[in-house]
Coordinates of C-alpha atoms in Angstrom, one line a residue:
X11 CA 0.0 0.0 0.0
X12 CA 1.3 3.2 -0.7
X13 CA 1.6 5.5 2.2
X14 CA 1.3 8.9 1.9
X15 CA 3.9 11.5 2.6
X16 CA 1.3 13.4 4.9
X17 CA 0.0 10.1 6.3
X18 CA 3.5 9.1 7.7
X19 CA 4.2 12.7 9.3
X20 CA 0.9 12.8 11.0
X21 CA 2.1 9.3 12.3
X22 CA 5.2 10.8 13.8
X23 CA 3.4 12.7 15.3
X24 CA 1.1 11.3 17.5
X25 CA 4.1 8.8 18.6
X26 CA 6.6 11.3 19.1
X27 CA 6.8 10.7 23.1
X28 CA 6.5 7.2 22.8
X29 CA 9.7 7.5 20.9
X30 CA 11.4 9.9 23.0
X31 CA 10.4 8.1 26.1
X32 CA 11.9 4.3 24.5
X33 CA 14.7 6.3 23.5
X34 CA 16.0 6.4 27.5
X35 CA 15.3 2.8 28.3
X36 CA 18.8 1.9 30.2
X37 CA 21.0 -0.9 28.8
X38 CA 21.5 -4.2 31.0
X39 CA 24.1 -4.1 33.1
X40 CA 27.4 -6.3 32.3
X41 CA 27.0 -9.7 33.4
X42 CA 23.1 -9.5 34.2
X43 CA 20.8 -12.5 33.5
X44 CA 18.9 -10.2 30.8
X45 CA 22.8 -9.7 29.4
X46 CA 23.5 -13.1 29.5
X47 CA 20.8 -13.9 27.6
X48 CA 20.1 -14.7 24.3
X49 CA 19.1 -11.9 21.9
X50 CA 17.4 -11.9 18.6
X51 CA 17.4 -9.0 16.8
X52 CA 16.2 -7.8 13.2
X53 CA 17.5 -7.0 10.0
X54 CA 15.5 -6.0 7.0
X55 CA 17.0 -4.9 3.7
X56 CA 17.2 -5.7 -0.1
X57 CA 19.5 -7.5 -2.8
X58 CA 20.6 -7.0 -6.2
X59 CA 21.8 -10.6 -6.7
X60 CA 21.5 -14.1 -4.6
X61 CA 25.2 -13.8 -4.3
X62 CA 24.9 -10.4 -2.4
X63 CA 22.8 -12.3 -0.4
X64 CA 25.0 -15.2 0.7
X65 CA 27.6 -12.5 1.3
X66 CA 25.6 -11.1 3.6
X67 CA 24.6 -14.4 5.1
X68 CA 28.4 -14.7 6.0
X69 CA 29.3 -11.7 7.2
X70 CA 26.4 -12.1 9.5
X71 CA 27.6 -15.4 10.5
X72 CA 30.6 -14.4 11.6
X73 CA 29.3 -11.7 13.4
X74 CA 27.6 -14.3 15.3
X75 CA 30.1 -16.2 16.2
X76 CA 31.9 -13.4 17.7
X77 CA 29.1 -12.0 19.6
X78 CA 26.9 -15.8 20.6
X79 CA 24.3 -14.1 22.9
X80 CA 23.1 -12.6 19.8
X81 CA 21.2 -14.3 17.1
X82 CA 20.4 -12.1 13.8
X83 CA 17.1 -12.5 11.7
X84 CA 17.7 -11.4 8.2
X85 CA 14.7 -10.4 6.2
X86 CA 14.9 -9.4 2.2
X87 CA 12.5 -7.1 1.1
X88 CA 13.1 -6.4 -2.6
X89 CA 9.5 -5.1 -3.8
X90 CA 8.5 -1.5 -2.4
X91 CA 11.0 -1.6 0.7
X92 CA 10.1 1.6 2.3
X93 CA 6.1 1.7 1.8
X94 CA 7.1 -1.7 3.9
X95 CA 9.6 -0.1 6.2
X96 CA 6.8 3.0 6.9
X97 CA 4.0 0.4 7.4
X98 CA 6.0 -1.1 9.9
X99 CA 7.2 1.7 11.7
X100 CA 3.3 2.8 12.1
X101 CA 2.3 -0.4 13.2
X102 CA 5.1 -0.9 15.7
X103 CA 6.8 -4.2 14.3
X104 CA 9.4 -1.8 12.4
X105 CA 12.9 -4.3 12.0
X106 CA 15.8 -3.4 14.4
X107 CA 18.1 -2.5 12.2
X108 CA 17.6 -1.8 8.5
X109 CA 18.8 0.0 5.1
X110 CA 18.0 3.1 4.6
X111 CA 18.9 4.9 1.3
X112 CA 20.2 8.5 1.5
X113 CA 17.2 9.4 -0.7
X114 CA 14.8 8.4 2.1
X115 CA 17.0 9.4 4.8
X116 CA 16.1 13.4 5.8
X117 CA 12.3 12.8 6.3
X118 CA 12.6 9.6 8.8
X119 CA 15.6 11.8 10.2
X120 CA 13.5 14.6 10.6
X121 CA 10.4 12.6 12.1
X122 CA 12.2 11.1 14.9
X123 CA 12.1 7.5 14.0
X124 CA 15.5 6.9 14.2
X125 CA 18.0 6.0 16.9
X126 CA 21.1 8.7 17.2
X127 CA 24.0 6.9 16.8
X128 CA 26.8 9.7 18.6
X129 CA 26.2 8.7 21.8
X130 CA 27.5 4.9 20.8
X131 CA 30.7 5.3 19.2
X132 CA 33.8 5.4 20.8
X133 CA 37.3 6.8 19.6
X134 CA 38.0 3.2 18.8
X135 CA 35.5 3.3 15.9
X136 CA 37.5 5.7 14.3
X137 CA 34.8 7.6 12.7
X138 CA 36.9 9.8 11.0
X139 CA 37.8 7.0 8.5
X140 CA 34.3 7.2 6.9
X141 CA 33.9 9.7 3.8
X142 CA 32.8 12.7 5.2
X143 CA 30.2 13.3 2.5
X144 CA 28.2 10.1 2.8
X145 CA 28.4 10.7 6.9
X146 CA 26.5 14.1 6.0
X147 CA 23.9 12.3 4.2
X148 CA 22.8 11.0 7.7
X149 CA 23.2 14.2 9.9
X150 CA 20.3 16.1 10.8
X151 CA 20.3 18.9 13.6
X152 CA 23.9 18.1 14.5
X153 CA 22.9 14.7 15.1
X154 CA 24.1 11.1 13.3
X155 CA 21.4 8.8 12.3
X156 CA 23.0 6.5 10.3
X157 CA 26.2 4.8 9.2
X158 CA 27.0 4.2 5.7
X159 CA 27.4 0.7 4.8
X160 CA 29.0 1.4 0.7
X161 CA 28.3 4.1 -1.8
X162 CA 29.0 4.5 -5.4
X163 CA 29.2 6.5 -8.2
X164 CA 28.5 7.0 -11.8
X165 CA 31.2 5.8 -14.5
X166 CA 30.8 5.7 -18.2
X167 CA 31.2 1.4 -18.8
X168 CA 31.8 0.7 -22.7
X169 CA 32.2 -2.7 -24.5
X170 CA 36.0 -2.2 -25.7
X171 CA 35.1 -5.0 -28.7
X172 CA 32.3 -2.1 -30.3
X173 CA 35.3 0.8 -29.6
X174 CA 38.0 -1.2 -31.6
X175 CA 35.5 -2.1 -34.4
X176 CA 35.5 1.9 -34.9
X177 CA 38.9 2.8 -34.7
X178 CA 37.9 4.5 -31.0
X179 CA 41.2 5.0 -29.3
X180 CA 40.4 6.5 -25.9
X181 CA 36.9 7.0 -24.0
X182 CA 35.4 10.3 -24.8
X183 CA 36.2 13.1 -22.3
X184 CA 34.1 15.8 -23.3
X185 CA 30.5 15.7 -24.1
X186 CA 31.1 16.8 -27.7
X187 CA 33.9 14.2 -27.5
X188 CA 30.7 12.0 -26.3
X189 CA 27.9 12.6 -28.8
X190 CA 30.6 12.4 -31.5
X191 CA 31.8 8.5 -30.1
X192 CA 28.1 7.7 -29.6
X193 CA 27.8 8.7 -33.9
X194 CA 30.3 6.5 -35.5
X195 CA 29.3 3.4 -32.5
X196 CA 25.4 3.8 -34.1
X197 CA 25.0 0.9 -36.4
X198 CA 22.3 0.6 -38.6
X199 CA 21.0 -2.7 -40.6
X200 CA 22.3 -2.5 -44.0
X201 CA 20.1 -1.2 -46.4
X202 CA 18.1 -0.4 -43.4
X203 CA 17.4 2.9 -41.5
X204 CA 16.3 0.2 -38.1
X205 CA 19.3 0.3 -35.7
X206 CA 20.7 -2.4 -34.1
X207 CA 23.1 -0.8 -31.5
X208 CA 22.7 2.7 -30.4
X209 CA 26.1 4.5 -29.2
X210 CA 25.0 4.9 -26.0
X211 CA 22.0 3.4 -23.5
X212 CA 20.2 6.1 -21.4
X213 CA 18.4 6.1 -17.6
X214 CA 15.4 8.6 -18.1
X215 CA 15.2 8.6 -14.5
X216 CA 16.4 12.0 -12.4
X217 CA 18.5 9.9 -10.3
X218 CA 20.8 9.9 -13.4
X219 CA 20.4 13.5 -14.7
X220 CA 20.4 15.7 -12.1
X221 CA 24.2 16.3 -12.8
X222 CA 23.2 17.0 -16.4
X223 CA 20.6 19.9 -15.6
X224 CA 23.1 21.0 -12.9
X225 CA 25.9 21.3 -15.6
X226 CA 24.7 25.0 -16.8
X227 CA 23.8 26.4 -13.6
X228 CA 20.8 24.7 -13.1
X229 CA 19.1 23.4 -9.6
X230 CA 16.8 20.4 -8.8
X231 CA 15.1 22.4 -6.3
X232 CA 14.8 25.3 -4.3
X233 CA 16.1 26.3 -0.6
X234 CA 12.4 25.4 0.4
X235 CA 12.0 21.9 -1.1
X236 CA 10.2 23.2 -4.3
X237 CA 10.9 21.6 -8.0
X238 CA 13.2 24.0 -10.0
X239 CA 14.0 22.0 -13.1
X240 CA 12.1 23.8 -15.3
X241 CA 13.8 26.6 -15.2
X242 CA 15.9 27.5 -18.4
X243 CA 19.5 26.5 -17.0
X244 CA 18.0 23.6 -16.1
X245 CA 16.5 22.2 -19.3
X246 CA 20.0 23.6 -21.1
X247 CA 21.3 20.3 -19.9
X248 CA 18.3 18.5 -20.3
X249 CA 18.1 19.2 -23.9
X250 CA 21.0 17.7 -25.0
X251 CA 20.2 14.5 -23.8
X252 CA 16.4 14.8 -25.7
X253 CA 18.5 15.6 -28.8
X254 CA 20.7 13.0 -28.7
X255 CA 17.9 10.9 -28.5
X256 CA 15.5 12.2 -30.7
X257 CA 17.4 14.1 -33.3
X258 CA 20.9 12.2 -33.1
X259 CA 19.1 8.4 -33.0
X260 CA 22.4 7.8 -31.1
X261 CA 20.7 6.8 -27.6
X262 CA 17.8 4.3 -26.6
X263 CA 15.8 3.7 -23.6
X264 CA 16.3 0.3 -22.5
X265 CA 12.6 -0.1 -23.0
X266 CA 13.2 0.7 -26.5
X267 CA 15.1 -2.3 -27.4
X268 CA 13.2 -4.8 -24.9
X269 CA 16.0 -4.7 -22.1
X270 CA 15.7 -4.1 -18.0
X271 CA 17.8 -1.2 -17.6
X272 CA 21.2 0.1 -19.5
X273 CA 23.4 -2.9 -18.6
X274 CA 21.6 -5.5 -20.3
X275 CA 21.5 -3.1 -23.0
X276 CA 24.9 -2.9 -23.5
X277 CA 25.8 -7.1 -22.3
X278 CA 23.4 -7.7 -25.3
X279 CA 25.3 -5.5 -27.3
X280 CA 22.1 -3.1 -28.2
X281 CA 24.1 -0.2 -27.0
X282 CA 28.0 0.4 -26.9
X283 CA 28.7 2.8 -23.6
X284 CA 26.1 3.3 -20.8
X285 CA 26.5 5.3 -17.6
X286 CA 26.0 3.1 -14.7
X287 CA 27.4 1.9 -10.8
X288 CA 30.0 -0.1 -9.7
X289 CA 27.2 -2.4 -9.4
X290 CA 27.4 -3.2 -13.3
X291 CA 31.0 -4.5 -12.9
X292 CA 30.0 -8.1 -10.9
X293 CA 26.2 -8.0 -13.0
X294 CA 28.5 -8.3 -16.4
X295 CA 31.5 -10.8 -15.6
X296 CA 28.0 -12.9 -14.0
X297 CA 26.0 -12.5 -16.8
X298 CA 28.2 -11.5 -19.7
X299 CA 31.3 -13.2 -19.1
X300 CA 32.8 -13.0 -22.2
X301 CA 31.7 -9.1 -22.9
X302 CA 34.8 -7.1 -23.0
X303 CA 34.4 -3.7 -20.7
X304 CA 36.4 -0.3 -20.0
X305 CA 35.5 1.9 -17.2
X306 CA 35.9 6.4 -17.4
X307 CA 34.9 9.0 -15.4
X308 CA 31.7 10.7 -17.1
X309 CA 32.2 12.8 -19.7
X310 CA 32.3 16.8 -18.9
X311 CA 29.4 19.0 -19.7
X312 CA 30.1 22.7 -20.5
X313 CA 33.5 22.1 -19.0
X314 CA 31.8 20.9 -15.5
X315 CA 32.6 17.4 -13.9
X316 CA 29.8 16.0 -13.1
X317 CA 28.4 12.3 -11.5
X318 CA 25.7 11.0 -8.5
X319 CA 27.0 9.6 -5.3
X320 CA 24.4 6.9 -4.3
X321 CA 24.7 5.7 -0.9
X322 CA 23.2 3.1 2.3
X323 CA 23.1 3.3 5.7
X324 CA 22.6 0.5 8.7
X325 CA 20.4 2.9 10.7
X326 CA 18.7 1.4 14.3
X327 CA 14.5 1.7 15.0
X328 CA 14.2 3.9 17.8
X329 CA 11.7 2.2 19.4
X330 CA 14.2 -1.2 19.1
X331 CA 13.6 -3.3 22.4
X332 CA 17.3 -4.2 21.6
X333 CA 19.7 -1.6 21.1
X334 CA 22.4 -2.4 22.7
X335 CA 22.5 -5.8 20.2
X336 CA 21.7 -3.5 17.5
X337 CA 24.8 -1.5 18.1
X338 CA 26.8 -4.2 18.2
X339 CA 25.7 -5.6 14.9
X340 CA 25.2 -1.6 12.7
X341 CA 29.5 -1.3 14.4
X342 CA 30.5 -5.1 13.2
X343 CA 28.9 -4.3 9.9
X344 CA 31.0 -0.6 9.3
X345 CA 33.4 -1.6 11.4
X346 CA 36.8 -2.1 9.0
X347 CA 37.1 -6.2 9.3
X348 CA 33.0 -6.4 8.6
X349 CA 33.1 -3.9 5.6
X350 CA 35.9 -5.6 4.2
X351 CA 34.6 -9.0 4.1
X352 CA 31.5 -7.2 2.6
X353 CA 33.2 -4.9 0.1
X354 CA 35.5 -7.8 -1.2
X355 CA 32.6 -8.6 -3.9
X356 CA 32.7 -5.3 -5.7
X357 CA 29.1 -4.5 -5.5
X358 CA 29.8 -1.0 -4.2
X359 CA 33.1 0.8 -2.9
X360 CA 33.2 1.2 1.2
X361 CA 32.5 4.0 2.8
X362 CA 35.9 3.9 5.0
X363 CA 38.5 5.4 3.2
X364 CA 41.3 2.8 4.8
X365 CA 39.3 -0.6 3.6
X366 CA 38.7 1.3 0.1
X367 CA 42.6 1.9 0.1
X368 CA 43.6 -1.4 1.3
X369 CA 41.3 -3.1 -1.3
X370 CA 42.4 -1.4 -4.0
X371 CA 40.1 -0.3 -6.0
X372 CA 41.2 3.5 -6.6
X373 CA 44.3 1.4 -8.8
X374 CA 41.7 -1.1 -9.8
X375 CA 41.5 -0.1 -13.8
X376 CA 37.9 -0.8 -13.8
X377 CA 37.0 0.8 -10.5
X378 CA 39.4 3.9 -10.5
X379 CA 36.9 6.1 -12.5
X380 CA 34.5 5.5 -10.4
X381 CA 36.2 6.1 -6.7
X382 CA 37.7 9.4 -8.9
X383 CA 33.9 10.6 -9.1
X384 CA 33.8 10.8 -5.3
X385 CA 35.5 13.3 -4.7
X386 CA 33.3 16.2 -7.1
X387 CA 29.5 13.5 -7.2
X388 CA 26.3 14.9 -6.4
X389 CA 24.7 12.9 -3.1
X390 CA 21.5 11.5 -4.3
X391 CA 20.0 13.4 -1.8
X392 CA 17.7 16.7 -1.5
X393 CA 15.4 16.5 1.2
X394 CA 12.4 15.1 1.9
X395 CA 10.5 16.4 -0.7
X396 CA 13.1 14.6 -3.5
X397 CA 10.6 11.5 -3.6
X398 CA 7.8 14.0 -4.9
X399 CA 10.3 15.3 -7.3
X400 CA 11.4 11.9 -8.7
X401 CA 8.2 10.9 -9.7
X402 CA 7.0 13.6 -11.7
X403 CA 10.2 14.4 -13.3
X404 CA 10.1 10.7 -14.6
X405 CA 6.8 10.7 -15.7
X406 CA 7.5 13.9 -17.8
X407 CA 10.7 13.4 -18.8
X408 CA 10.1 10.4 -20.7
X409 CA 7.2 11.8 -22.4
X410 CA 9.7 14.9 -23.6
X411 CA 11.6 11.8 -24.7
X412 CA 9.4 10.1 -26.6
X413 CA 8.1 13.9 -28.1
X414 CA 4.5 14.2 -26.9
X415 CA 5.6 17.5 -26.0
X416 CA 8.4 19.5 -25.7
X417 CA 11.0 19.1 -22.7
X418 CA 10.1 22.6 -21.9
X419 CA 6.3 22.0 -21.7
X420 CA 6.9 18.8 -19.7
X421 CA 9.5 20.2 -16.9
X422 CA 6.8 22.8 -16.6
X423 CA 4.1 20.2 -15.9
X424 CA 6.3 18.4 -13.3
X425 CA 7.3 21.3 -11.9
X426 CA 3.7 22.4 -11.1
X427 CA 2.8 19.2 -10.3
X428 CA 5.0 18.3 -7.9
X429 CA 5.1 21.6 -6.4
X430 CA 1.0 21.5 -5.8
X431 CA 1.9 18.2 -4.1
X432 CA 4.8 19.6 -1.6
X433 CA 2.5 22.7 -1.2
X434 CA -0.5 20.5 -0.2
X435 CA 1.7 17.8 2.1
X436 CA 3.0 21.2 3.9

């Protein structure tokens, strides 16, 4: 069911003191029969692949065999995880612990749903070894809410075979450099006008063009939570991605060609370069084993650097009849022997800095673009109203897309739209 925005504020509250009075139970003293115990705590969360799952499953194994009074229940929800998590918290059978995107994170922040961490963390934890941006993601009011588990960025992932069949020396570097590349990789059928590999594979999805309406000055939104991308900076980005795709015919939507998303566009070989996560690397050597890949840093755009930072945190219920167990698992889990074991995969880069350094993966040739994006990305993150913005920039965007009206017309609908939404929910 979905929950509405205003639904789950009015939630909050109503149960604010409840909160505030389970956030002061007192922890069982060392060596107490309710210490000694076993406890059995939750954690809810989702997967890409089965084999993120049995990494999981080990780490957490190991985490119980270091800590045996504790016994962890791992739940995967993969289909509409927070309209579950938000049910759950307003029914009071909310998980323990649980992922919580950075997307998500400002309005359960702000709502006072969440355990602060600060008052758990010793000097030993070394928090200082986390990137300080994704730790920022999860501050609100001076307080820390989460702890990020792995980010990533956004890389441009080609198929090296299509680049040598073109005479394509280097990945491009600009975006002229870009469109240009994306040209001579177009094939068509011969004697045909019907294409059978585009140049390049595109997300119509803000979550992967908000540094492209950012690159000419535009915003997402403004200081108050309000949709801005219809504003002419804004659609100066956007444009160029509608004409690539509409005048070029040197990008597809992976609905265009029948494929889930850009990655199976490009391990099919219907498109040649695609912007995607470090998430893609694993999915291809699984899936595509033989497919032949290079990694760079997305392409400028009007001289500007630009990429999204997507990151996850372990965050703890506060109304958790368990907390001090939850603690021990959220530090064991971003603590630098759990995250290691759990970034060894290559799903997503830690969050320390010293396990990203000791893996390797800023000299990894395949993963340096992407840790190299870290340090100018754009946190997928705006505030709570970002949701609201999401889905009506989709909708539209597509629509721009697919030319049922101009991209300025259809920014101008979402913009209106969502903004009669936030205004309402306020």
């Amino acid at each position: 069911m979905k929950l509405a925005f205003s639904k789950f504020k009015y939630f909050v509250v109503l149960t604010g003191l409840a909160f505030l009075t389970g956030a002061c139970r007192p922890l069982p003293e060392p060596g107490s029969a309710q210490a000694n115990s076993t406890t059995t705590i939750t954690l809810s969360g989702w997967q890409s692949s089965p084999s993120e799952n049995q990494l999981v499953k080990q780490v957490l194994q190991q985490f119980e065999r270091e800590n045996p009074t504790i016994r962890v229940k791992y739940e995967v929800i993969n289909s509409e995880y927070m309209d579950v998590i938000k049910t759950r918290l307003i029914g009071d059978v909310a998980p323990d612990v649980f992922y919580l995107d950075a997307l998500e994170a400002p309005a359960l922040m702000k709502y006072n749903v969440l355990e602060p961490l600060d008052d758990y963390i010793l000097p030993e934890f070394d928090l200082a070894d986390f990137q300080p941006t994704l730790l920022n993601a999860f501050r609100y009011n001076g307080k820390l809410y989460g702890l990020p588990k792995d980010f990533s960025t956004l890389a441009l992932i080609y198929d090296k075979n299509a680049f040598a069949k073109a005479r394509i020396s280097q990945p491009p570097r600009t975006w002229e450099e870009f469109l240009a590349t994306a040209q001579k990789l177009t094939v068509k059928q011969p004697g045909s006008n019907k294409i059978t590999r585009y140049g390049f594979g595109l997300a119509p999805e803000l979550a992967r063009q908000t540094f492209v309406l950012q690159a000419y000055g535009g915003r997402l939104k403004t200081p108050e939570g309000y949709a801005a991308f219809a504003e002419p900076n804004s659609l100066k980005g956007l444009q160029r991605i509608v004409d690539q795709y509409r005048r070029d015919r040197t990008a597809a939507q992976p609905t265009d060609v029948g494929a889930t998303g850009g990655s199976e566009m490009l391990g099919q070989g219907r498109a040649a370069m695609v912007i995607e996560g470090t998430w893609a690397i694993p999915y291809f050597k699984d899936t595509f084993p033989t497919l032949q890949i290079g990694t760079a840093e997305v392409p400028t755009i009007n001289g500007r650097r630009g990429t999204m930072a997507f990151t996850v945190a372990y965050v703890i219920n506060r109304k958790s009849r368990n907390k001090a167990a939850a603690w021990k698992l959220v530090a064991y889990l971003t603590g630098k022997p759990g995250m290691q074991t759990w970034a060894t995969q290559g799903l997503a880069l830690p969050s320390r800095r010293s396990v990203l350094q000791s893996l390797g993966y800023g000299n990894h040739p395949l993963y340096a673009p992407f840790v190299r994006g870290a340090s100018y990305a754009t946190i997928w993150q705006a505030g709570e109203t970002l949701p609201t913005l999401r889905t009506h920039f989709n909708n539209q965007f597509v629509s721009a897309l697919l030319g049922e009206q101009s991209l300025s017309e259809a920014m101008k609908k979402a913009q209106d739209t969502a903004n009669r939404e936030i205004y309402l929910a306020n």
